[in-house]
Coordinates of C-alpha atoms in Angstrom, one line a residue:
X1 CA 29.9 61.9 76.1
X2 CA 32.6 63.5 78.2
X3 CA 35.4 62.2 75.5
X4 CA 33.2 64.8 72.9
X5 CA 32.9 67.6 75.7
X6 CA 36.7 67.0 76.0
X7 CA 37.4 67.8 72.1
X8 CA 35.1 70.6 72.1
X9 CA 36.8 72.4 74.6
X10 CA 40.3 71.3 73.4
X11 CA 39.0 73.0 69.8
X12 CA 37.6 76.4 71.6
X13 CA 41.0 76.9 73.4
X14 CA 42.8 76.1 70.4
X15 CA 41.2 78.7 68.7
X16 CA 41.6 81.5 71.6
X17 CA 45.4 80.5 71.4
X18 CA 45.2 81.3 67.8
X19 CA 43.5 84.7 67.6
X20 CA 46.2 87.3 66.9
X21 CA 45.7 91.0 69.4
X22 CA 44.3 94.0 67.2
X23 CA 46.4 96.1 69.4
X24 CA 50.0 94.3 69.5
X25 CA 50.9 97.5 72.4
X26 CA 48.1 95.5 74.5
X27 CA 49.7 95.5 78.0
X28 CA 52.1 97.6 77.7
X29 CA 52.7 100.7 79.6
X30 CA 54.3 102.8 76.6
X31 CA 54.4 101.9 72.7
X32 CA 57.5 100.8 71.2
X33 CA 59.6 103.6 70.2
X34 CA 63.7 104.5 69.2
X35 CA 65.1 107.9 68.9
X36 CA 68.6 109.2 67.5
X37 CA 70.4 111.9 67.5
X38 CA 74.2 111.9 65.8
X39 CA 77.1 111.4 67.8
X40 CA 75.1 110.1 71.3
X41 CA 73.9 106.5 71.8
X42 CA 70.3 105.8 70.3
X43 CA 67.4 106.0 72.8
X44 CA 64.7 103.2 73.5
X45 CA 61.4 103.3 74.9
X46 CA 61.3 101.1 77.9
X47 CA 57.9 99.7 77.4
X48 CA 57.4 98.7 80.8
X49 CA 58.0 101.8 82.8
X50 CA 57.8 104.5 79.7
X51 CA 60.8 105.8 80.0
X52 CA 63.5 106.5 77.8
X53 CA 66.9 104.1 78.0
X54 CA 70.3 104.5 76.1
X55 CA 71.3 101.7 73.8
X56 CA 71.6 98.5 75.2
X57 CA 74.8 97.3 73.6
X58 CA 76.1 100.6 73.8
X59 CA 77.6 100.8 70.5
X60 CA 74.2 101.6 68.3
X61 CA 74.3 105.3 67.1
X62 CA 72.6 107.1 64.5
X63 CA 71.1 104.5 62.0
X64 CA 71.1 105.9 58.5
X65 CA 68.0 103.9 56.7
X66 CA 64.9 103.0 57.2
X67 CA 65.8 99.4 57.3
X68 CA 68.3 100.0 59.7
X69 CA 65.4 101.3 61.5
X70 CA 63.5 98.8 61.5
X71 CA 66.0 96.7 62.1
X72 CA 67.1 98.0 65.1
X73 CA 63.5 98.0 66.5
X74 CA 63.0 94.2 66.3
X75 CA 67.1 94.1 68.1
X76 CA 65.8 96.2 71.2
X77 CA 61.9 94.6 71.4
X78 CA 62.7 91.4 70.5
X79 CA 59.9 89.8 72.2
X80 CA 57.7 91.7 70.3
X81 CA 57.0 91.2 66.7
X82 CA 58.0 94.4 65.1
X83 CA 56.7 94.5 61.1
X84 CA 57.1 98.6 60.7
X85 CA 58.3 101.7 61.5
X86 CA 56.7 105.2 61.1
X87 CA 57.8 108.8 62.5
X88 CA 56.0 110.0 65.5
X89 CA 54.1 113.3 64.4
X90 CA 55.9 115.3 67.3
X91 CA 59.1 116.2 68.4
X92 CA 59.9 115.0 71.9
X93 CA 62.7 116.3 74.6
X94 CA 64.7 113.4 76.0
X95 CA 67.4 113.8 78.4
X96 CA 70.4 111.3 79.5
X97 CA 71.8 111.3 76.2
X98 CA 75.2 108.9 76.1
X99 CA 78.4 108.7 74.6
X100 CA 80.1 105.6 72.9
X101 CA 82.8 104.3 75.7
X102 CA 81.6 106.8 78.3
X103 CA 80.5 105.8 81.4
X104 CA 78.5 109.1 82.5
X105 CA 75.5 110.5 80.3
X106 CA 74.5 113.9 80.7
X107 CA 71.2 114.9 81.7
X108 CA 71.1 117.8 78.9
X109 CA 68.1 117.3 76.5
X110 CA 67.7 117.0 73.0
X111 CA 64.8 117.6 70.8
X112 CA 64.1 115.1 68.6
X113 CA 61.9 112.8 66.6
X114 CA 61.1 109.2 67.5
X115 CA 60.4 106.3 65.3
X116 CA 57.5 104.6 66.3
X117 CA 57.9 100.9 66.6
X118 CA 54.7 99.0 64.9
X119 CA 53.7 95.6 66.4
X120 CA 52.0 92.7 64.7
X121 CA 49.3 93.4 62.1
X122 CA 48.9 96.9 60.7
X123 CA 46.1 99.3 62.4
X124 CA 45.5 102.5 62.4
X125 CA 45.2 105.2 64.7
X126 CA 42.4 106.0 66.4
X127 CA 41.7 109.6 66.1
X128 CA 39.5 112.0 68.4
X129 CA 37.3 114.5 66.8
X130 CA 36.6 117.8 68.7
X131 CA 33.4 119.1 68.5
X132 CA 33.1 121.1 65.0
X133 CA 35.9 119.7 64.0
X134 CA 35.9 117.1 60.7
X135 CA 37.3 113.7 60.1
X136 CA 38.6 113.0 56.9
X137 CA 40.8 110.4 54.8
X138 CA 42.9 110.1 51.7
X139 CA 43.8 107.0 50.0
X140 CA 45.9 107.0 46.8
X141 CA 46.8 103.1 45.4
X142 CA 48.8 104.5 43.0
X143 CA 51.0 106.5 45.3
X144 CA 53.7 104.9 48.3
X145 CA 54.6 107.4 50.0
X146 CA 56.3 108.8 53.2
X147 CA 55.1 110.1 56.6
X148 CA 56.2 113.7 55.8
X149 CA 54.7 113.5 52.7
X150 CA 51.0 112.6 53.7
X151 CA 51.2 115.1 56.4
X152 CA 51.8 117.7 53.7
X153 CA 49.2 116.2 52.2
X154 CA 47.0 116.4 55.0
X155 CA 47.9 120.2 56.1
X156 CA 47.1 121.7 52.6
X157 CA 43.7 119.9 52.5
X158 CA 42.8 121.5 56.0
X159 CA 43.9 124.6 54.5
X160 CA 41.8 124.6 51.9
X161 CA 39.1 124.0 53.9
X162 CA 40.3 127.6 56.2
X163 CA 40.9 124.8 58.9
X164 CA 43.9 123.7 61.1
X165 CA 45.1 120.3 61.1
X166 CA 44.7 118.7 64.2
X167 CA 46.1 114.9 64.3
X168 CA 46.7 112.6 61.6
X169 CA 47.8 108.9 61.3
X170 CA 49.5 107.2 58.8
X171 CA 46.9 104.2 56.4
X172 CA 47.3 101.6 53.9
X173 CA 51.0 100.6 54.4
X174 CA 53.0 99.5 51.5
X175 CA 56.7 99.5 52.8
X176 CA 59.3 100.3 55.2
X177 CA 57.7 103.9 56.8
X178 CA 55.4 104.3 53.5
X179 CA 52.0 104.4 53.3
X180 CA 49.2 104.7 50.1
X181 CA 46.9 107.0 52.4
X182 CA 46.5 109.5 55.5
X183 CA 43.6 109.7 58.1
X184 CA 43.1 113.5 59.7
X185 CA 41.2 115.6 61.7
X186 CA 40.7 119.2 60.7
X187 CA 39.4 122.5 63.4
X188 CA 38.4 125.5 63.0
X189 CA 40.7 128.4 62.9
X190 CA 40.5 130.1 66.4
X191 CA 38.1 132.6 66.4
X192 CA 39.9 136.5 66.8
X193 CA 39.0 137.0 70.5
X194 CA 41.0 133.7 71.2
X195 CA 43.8 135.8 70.7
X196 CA 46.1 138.3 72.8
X197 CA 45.6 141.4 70.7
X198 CA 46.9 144.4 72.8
X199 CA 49.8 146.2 72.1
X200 CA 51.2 145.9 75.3
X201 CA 51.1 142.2 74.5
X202 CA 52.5 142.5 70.8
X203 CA 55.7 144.9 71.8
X204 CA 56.4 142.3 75.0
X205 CA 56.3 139.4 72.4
X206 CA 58.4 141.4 69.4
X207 CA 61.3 139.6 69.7
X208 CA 59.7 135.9 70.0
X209 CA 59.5 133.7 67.0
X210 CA 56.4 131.3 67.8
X211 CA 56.1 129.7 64.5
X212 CA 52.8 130.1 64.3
X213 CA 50.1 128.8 61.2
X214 CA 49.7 132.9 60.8
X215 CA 53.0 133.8 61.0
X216 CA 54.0 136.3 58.3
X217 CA 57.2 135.9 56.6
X218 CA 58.5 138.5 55.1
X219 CA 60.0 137.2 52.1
X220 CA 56.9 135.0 51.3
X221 CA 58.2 131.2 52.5
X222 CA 56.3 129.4 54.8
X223 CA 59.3 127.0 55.3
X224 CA 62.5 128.2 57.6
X225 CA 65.4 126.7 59.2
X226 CA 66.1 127.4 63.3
X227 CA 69.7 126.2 64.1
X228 CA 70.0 123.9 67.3
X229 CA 72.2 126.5 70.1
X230 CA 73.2 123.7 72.3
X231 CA 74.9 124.0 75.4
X232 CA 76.6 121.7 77.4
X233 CA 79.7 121.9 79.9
X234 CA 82.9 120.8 79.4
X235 CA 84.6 119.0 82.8
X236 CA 87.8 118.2 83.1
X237 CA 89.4 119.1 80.0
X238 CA 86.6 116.9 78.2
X239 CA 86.3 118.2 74.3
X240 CA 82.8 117.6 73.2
X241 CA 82.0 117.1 69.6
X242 CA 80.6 119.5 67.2
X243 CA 76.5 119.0 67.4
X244 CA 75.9 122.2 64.9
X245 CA 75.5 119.7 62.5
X246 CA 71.7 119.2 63.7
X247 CA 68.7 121.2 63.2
X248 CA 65.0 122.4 63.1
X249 CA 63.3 122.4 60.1
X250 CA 59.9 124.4 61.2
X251 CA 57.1 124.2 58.7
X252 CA 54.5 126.7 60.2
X253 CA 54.3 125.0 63.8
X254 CA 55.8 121.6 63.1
X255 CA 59.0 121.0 63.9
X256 CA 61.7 118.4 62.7
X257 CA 65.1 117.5 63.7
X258 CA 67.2 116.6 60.7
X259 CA 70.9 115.6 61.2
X260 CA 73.4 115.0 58.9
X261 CA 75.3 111.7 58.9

């Protein structure tokens, strides 16, 4: 009797050994995330106390492919099973940016966009829905395709709908930062008296650019490119690279930092 009650709970805790997390971020204080920018160290998330951490070898800079992405995700988390990678869908700030062979790292900021580090078995994001705002999805088995161009996809269908998007995540993954689908939310456009409408307001503001979903361009493109002014101090005679090479592709209120390798 107590040799089969023995065996029976051998076989249940075998099986709760077995069962794989939905969430493999379970536990941890931050998701697993890498950032780059060209000519600085690449940035980790440090999982345990969110914050941001330069490279751990201190040789990793600027990674060129999405492999190399990935790649470098499973290098810095390796006790987490790392299977994709997929950019965040916002730029973040992140200070303490360092240089290969220097031991100092200055605390001037850079926009940029992370790569998001998926663990274990695919899910996806869990979206909140405002009230009178809609859920709605996209799948396409046809089409593998990348984040930026399911956000597109997702921006023009809440357009046609006179809606904002609101948040999106990525489905159906079928490659290294490719997906066959996109899940999004979609708001209403805010209503006229949301909005500061004296003149007062609009002659203070005349010389601000707020890339806003109603901006009005004057030659007719929705898509412009905002140069990167960075400014950092040189010390002691020290001659810091050109960073000019980076910048900030806005599409309406989106932004993305693009730099060439």
């Amino acid at each position: 009797m107590l040799s089969g009650l023995a065996l029976v709970l051998l076989a249940a805790w075998t099986a709760r050994a077995l069962e794989v997390p939905t969430d493999g971020n379970a536990g941890l204080l931050a998701e697993p995330q890498v950032a780059m920018f060209c000519g600085k160290l690449n940035m980790h998330m440090n999982v345990q106390n969110a914050k941001w951490e330069s490279d751990p070898s201190g040789t990793k800079t600027c990674i060129g492919t999405k492999e190399g992405i990935l790649q470098y995700c499973q290098e810095v988390y390796p006790e987490l099973q790392i299977t994709n990678v997929v950019e965040a869908n916002q730029p973040v700030t992140i200070q303490n940016w360092c240089k290969r062979g220097r031991k100092q790292c200055k605390t001037h900021g850079h926009i940029v966009i992370p790569y998001r580090c998926l663990v274990g078995e695919f899910v996806s994001d869990a979206l909140l829905v405002p009230d009178k705002c809609k859920f709605l999805h996209q799948e396409r088995m046809d089409v593998c395709e990348t984040h930026l161009h399911w956000h597109t996809v997702a921006k023009e269908t809440c357009s046609e709908k006179s809606t904002n998007l609101h948040d999106y995540g990525m489905l159906l993954p079928c490659g290294i930062d490719k997906f066959r689908g996109v899940e999004f939310v979609c708001c209403p456009l805010a209503e006229e008296s949301d909005n500061i409408d004296s003149a007062d307001a609009e002659e203070d503001d005349s010389d601000v650019w707020w890339g806003g979903a109603d901006t009005d361009y004057p030659d007719g493109s929705e898509d412009k490119v905002v140069e990167v002014a960075e400014e950092e101090e040189v010390t002691d005679g020290e001659e810091e690279e050109a960073e000019d090479d980076c910048t900030v592709i806005a599409y309406d209120h989106d932004s993305f930092l693009h730099c060439i390798t």
